């Protein structure tokens, strides 16, 4: 691969937290009495916590003040964090671990570019707490994907130009963010179908063929 570094999205790329996000949002929505299902949940992939809440509230009749919205997001996050405690090194697949190790052995710098404010906790659960050369996540950005800020910060933390870094994403919003920031990208799942993706991947280890 021509790149000096790879910036990985976390949820949906390094690990799968979809089911925990779903359970937590579902519980919050049920408590509030607003309809929520897995199809709506799919629209939340790669989207920030408050933007996810706004999508769920499209079905809510009536209006809520900012303070109440913050409370709802906090309620969801507390349920989600409790569920994340179940995650362990077993949730890191052999394929992902071996691919990361191979890239590292090739001398590539490895970073995280995630919208999540829980990214460091999740990495710790997976046994990857000290693994990456840089972590850019929801705690160091003010604009979420498709804004490129999270990836630009990751490249900055690595001390590399955008053109030297490849972004790996599972969400179309993430591929757009990479494109907006001047990064080439590799896409998994729905991101592989994005018109803007540079390298569509069938599986994570395909990264080694770029
Ligand atoms: P949190 P990623 C994203 O992570 C998730 O895909 C998205 O579903 C979630 O709402 C967002 O993080 C914020 O997460 O509530 O933990 O701060 O895919 O960018 O790694
Ligand atoms: Mg993702």
Coordinates of C-alpha atoms and ligand atoms in Angstrom, one line a residue:
X1 CA 0.0 0.0 0.0
X2 CA 1.2 3.5 -0.9
X3 CA -0.1 5.1 2.4
X4 CA 2.1 5.7 5.5
X5 CA -0.9 5.5 7.8
X6 CA -4.4 4.0 8.2
X7 CA -7.1 5.8 10.1
X8 CA -9.8 3.4 11.2
X9 CA -13.4 4.2 12.1
X10 CA -14.2 2.2 15.3
X11 CA -17.9 1.1 15.4
X12 CA -18.6 -1.2 12.5
X13 CA -14.9 -1.4 11.4
X14 CA -12.7 -2.6 14.3
X15 CA -15.7 -3.9 16.3
X16 CA -19.5 -4.2 16.3
X17 CA -21.4 -2.2 18.8
X18 CA -24.6 -1.9 16.8
X19 CA -26.6 -4.2 18.9
X20 CA -25.7 -2.3 22.1
X21 CA -26.5 1.0 20.5
X22 CA -29.9 -0.5 19.4
X23 CA -30.8 -1.9 22.8
X24 CA -29.9 1.3 24.6
X25 CA -31.8 3.6 22.2
X26 CA -34.8 1.2 22.2
X27 CA -35.0 1.3 25.9
X28 CA -34.8 5.1 26.0
X29 CA -37.4 5.3 23.2
X30 CA -39.8 2.9 25.0
X31 CA -39.5 4.9 28.2
X32 CA -40.4 8.1 26.3
X33 CA -43.2 6.3 24.4
X34 CA -41.7 6.9 20.9
X35 CA -41.6 4.3 18.1
X36 CA -38.2 3.0 17.3
X37 CA -37.0 0.0 15.2
X38 CA -34.0 -1.6 13.6
X39 CA -34.6 0.3 10.3
X40 CA -34.4 3.6 12.1
X41 CA -31.4 2.3 14.0
X42 CA -29.6 1.8 10.7
X43 CA -29.8 5.5 10.0
X44 CA -27.7 6.2 13.2
X45 CA -24.5 4.5 12.0
X46 CA -21.6 6.9 12.2
X47 CA -23.9 9.7 13.3
X48 CA -23.2 11.6 16.6
X49 CA -25.2 10.9 19.8
X50 CA -27.2 14.2 19.7
X51 CA -27.9 13.8 15.9
X52 CA -29.0 10.2 16.5
X53 CA -31.5 11.5 19.1
X54 CA -32.9 14.0 16.7
X55 CA -33.5 11.2 14.2
X56 CA -35.4 9.2 16.8
X57 CA -37.4 12.3 17.8
X58 CA -38.7 12.7 14.3
X59 CA -41.4 10.3 15.5
X60 CA -42.1 12.2 18.7
X61 CA -45.2 14.3 18.8
X62 CA -44.6 17.4 20.7
X63 CA -41.5 19.4 21.4
X64 CA -38.7 19.0 23.9
X65 CA -36.4 21.6 25.4
X66 CA -32.6 21.2 25.1
X67 CA -32.2 20.3 28.7
X68 CA -34.7 17.4 28.3
X69 CA -32.8 16.2 25.1
X70 CA -29.5 16.2 27.0
X71 CA -31.2 14.1 29.7
X72 CA -32.5 11.6 27.1
X73 CA -29.0 11.3 25.5
X74 CA -27.5 10.8 28.9
X75 CA -30.1 8.1 29.8
X76 CA -29.3 6.3 26.5
X77 CA -25.5 6.6 27.1
X78 CA -25.8 5.2 30.7
X79 CA -27.6 2.1 29.4
X80 CA -25.1 1.8 26.5
X81 CA -22.0 2.1 28.8
X82 CA -23.5 -0.6 31.1
X83 CA -23.8 -2.9 28.0
X84 CA -20.3 -2.1 26.9
X85 CA -19.0 -3.7 30.1
X86 CA -19.9 -7.1 28.5
X87 CA -17.4 -6.5 25.7
X88 CA -14.0 -8.2 25.9
X89 CA -11.0 -9.3 23.9
X90 CA -13.3 -12.0 22.5
X91 CA -15.1 -9.3 20.5
X92 CA -12.0 -8.5 18.5
X93 CA -11.9 -11.0 15.6
X94 CA -8.8 -12.8 14.5
X95 CA -9.1 -11.2 11.1
X96 CA -9.1 -7.7 12.4
X97 CA -6.2 -8.4 14.9
X98 CA -4.0 -10.2 12.3
X99 CA -4.6 -7.5 9.7
X100 CA -3.7 -4.7 12.2
X101 CA -0.6 -6.6 13.2
X102 CA 0.4 -7.1 9.6
X103 CA 0.0 -3.4 8.7
X104 CA 2.0 -2.5 11.8
X105 CA 4.8 -5.0 10.8
X106 CA 4.9 -3.2 7.4
X107 CA 5.7 0.0 9.3
X108 CA 2.3 1.7 8.9
X109 CA 1.1 4.1 11.5
X110 CA -2.3 3.1 12.8
X111 CA -5.0 5.5 14.2
X112 CA -8.6 5.7 15.2
X113 CA -11.1 8.3 13.8
X114 CA -14.4 7.7 15.5
X115 CA -17.4 9.9 16.3
X116 CA -17.8 8.1 19.6
X117 CA -17.2 9.6 23.0
X118 CA -16.8 6.1 24.3
X119 CA -14.1 5.1 21.9
X120 CA -11.3 4.8 24.5
X121 CA -13.4 2.7 26.8
X122 CA -14.3 0.4 23.9
X123 CA -10.7 0.0 22.9
X124 CA -9.8 -0.8 26.5
X125 CA -12.4 -3.5 26.5
X126 CA -11.1 -5.0 23.3
X127 CA -7.5 -5.1 24.7
X128 CA -6.4 -2.3 22.3
X129 CA -6.0 0.4 24.9
X130 CA -2.4 1.1 24.1
X131 CA -2.4 -0.2 20.5
X132 CA -2.9 2.8 18.3
X133 CA -0.5 5.6 17.5
X134 CA -3.2 8.2 17.7
X135 CA -6.9 8.4 18.7
X136 CA -9.2 11.0 17.4
X137 CA -12.7 10.6 18.7
X138 CA -15.9 12.3 19.8
X139 CA -14.1 14.0 22.7
X140 CA -11.8 16.1 20.5
X141 CA -14.2 17.3 17.7
X142 CA -17.0 19.9 17.5
X143 CA -18.4 18.8 14.2
X144 CA -19.3 15.2 13.3
X145 CA -19.1 13.2 10.1
X146 CA -19.7 14.0 7.2
X147 CA -17.5 16.9 8.4
X148 CA -13.9 15.7 8.0
X149 CA -12.7 17.2 11.4
X150 CA -12.3 13.8 13.1
X151 CA -10.0 12.5 10.4
X152 CA -8.1 15.8 10.0
X153 CA -7.3 15.7 13.7
X154 CA -6.2 12.1 13.5
X155 CA -3.7 13.0 10.6
X156 CA -2.6 16.0 12.7
X157 CA -2.0 13.7 15.7
X158 CA 0.1 11.4 13.5
X159 CA 2.0 14.4 12.0
X160 CA 1.1 13.3 8.5
X161 CA -0.6 15.0 5.5
X162 CA -4.1 13.8 4.5
X163 CA -2.8 12.3 1.2
X164 CA -0.5 9.9 3.2
X165 CA -3.4 8.5 5.2
X166 CA -6.1 6.0 4.2
X167 CA -9.4 6.2 6.0
X168 CA -11.4 2.9 6.6
X169 CA -15.1 3.3 7.2
X170 CA -18.4 1.4 7.3
X171 CA -20.8 4.4 7.0
X172 CA -21.4 6.4 3.8
X173 CA -21.3 9.6 6.0
X174 CA -17.7 8.5 7.0
X175 CA -16.7 8.1 3.3
X176 CA -18.1 11.5 2.6
X177 CA -16.1 12.9 5.6
X178 CA -12.9 11.3 4.2
X179 CA -13.6 12.7 0.8
X180 CA -14.4 16.2 2.2
X181 CA -11.0 16.1 4.0
X182 CA -9.0 15.1 1.0
X183 CA -8.4 11.5 2.1
X184 CA -8.6 8.4 0.0
X185 CA -10.9 5.8 1.6
X186 CA -11.7 2.1 1.9
X187 CA -15.3 1.1 2.6
X188 CA -16.9 -1.9 4.2
X189 CA -20.6 -2.9 4.1
X190 CA -22.8 0.0 2.9
X191 CA -19.7 2.2 2.6
X192 CA -18.4 -0.1 -0.1
X193 CA -21.3 1.1 -2.3
X194 CA -20.6 4.8 -1.8
X195 CA -19.9 6.5 -5.1
X196 CA -17.1 8.4 -3.3
X197 CA -15.2 5.4 -1.9
X198 CA -11.7 4.8 -3.4
X199 CA -11.3 1.1 -2.4
X200 CA -14.5 -1.0 -1.9
X201 CA -13.7 -3.9 0.4
X202 CA -15.5 -7.2 0.8
X203 CA -13.8 -8.0 4.1
X204 CA -11.4 -6.3 6.5
X205 CA -8.3 -8.3 5.5
X206 CA -8.7 -7.0 1.9
X207 CA -6.9 -3.9 3.2
X208 CA -3.7 -5.9 2.7
X209 CA -4.3 -6.1 -1.0
X210 CA -4.5 -2.3 -1.5
Ligands
LIG1 P1 -21.3 7.7 21.4 P2 -18.0 5.5 14.8 C1 -20.3 6.2 16.0 O1 -19.0 5.6 16.0 C2 -21.4 5.2 15.9 O2 -21.4 4.6 14.6 C3 -22.7 5.9 16.1 O3 -23.8 5.0 16.0 C4 -22.8 6.7 17.4 O4 -24.0 7.4 17.6 C5 -21.6 7.6 17.5 O5 -20.4 6.9 17.3 C6 -21.5 8.4 18.8 O6 -21.2 7.4 19.8 O7 -22.7 7.9 21.8 O8 -20.6 6.5 22.0 O9 -20.5 9.0 21.6 O10 -18.7 4.6 13.8 O11 -17.7 6.9 14.3 O12 -16.8 4.8 15.4
LIG2 MG1 -18.7 3.3 12.0

